[in-house]
Coordinates of C-alpha atoms in Angstrom, one line a residue:
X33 CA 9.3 19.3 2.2
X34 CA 11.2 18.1 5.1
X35 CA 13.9 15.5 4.2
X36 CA 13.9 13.4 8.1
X37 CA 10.6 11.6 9.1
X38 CA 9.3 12.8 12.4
X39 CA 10.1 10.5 15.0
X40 CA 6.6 9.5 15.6
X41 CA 6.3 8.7 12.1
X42 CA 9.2 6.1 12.6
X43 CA 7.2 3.4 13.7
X44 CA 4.3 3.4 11.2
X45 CA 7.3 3.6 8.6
X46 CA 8.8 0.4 9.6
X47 CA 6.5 -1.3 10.2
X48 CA 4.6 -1.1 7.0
X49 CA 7.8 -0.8 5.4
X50 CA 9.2 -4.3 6.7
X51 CA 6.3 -6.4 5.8
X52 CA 5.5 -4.7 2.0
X53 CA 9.5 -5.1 1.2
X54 CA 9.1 -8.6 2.6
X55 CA 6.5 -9.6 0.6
X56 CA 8.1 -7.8 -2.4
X57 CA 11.4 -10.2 -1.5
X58 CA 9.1 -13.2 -1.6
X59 CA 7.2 -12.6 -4.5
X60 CA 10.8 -12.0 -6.7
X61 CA 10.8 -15.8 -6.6
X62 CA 7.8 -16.7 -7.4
X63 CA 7.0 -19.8 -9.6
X64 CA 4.9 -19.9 -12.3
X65 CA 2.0 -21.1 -10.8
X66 CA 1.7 -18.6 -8.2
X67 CA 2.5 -15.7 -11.2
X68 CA -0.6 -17.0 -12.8
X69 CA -2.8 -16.9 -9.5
X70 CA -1.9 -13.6 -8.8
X71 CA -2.3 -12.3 -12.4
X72 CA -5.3 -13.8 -12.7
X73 CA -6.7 -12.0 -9.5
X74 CA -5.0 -8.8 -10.5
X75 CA -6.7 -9.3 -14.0
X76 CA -10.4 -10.4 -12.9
X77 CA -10.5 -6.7 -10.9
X78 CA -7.9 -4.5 -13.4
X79 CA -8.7 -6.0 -17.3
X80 CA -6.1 -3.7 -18.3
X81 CA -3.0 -6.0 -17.0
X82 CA -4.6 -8.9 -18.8
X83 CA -2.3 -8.2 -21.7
X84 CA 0.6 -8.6 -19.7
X85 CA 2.5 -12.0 -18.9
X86 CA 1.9 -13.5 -15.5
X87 CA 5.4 -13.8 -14.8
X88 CA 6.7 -10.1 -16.2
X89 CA 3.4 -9.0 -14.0
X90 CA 4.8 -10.8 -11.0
X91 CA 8.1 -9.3 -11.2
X92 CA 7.2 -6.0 -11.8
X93 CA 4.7 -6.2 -8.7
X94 CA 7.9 -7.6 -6.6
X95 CA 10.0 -4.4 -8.0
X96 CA 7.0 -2.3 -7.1
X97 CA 6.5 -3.6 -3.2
X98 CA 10.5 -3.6 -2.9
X99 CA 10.7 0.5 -4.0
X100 CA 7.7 1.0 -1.6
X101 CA 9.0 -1.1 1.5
X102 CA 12.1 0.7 0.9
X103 CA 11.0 4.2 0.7
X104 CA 8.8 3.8 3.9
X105 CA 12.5 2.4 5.5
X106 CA 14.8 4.8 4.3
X107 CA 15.0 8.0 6.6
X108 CA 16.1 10.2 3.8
X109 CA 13.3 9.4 1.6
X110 CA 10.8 12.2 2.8
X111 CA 6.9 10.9 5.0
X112 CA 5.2 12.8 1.9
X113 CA 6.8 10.9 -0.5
X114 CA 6.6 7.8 1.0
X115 CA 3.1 8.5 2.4
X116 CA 1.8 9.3 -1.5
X117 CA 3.7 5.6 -2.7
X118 CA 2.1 4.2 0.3
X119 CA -1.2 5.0 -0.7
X120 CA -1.2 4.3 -3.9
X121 CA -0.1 0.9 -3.1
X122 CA -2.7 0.2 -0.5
X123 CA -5.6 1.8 -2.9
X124 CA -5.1 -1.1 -5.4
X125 CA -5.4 -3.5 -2.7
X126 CA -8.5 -2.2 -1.5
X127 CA -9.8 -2.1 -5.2
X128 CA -9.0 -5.7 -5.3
X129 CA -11.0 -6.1 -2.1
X130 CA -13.8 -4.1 -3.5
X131 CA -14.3 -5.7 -6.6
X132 CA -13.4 -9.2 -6.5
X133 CA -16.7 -11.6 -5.8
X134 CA -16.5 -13.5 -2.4
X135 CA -14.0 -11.1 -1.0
X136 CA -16.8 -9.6 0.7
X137 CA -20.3 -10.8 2.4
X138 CA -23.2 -10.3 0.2
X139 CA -24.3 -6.5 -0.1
X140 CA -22.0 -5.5 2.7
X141 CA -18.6 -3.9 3.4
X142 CA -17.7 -6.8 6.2
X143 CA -14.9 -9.3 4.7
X144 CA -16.4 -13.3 4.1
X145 CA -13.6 -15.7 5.4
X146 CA -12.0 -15.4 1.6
X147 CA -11.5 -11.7 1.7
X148 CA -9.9 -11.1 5.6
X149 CA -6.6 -11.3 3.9
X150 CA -6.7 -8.1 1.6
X151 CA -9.3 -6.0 3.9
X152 CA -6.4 -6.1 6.6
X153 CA -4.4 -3.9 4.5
X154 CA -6.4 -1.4 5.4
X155 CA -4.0 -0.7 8.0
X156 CA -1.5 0.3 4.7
X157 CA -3.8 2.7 3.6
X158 CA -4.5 4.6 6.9
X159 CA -0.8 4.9 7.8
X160 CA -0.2 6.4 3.9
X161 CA -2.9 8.7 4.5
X162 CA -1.7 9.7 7.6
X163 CA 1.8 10.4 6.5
X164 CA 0.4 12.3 3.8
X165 CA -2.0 14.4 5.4
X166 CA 0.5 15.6 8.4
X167 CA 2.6 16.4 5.6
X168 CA 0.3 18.5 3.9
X169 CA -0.8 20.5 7.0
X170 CA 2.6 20.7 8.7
X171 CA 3.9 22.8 5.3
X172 CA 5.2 25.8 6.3
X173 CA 2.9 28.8 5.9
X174 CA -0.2 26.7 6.9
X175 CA 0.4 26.6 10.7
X176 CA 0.3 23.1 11.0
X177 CA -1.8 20.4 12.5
X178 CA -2.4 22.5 15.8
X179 CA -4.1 25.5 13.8
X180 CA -7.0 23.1 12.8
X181 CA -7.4 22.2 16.5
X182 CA -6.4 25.6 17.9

């Protein structure tokens, strides 16, 4: 596993890596009113977190966006390791997309006005898959990316 990001992976990794550790940053302060919207989301699409508090939810999500912004933004944390974080990050917003009624117009895959703001994350899960999959095929042994279009 190569330690150093590729340079072309640099700008993906900032970029996602700035706003998720940003929004982690602002969701470490969050009131108790906004802990219990956001549980309360989280809890309509995953019934497993309804046993937890809103507030201990809220910070552990916060803790959770700061170790993935940070791991995108730290050179030295390796693109397949980041990537896989990534991912998994930007799958549970998509499930909250998926499965939260009005998010999305009826019996189609196109956002209503309510669910525009978690179907743009899309963008997180692309750039995790990415960084995964070039990992993956650039192993060594496996002739890397060019042998697929070679």
């Amino acid at each position: 596993m190569r330690l150093f990001p590729k340079v072309h992976q640099l700008p993906a990794r900032l970029t996602a890596g700035t706003v998720i550790l940003n929004s982690g940053l602002d969701l470490a302060g969050a009131d108790p009113g906004t802990a219990t919207g956001l549980h309360g989301m989280a809890t309509g699409t995953y019934p497993f977190l309804g046993k937890q508090d809103p507030v201990a939810f809220v910070k552990l999500l916060s803790k959770a966006e700061i170790a993935v912004g940070a791991a995108l933004l730290v050179p030295m944390v390796p693109s397949l390791v980041a990537g896989a974080a990534l991912t998994a990050f930007a799958g549970g917003l998509i499930g909250l997309y998926l499965r939260t009624p009005g998010m999305r117009r009826e019996g189609s895959l196109r956002p209503s006005q309510e669910g525009i703001g978690l179907v743009k994350d899309v963008w997180l899960l692309g750039i995790g898959l990415s960084l995964v999959t070039e990992e993956l095929l650039d192993r060594p042994g496996r002739g890397g990316i060019s042998a697929l279009v070679s």
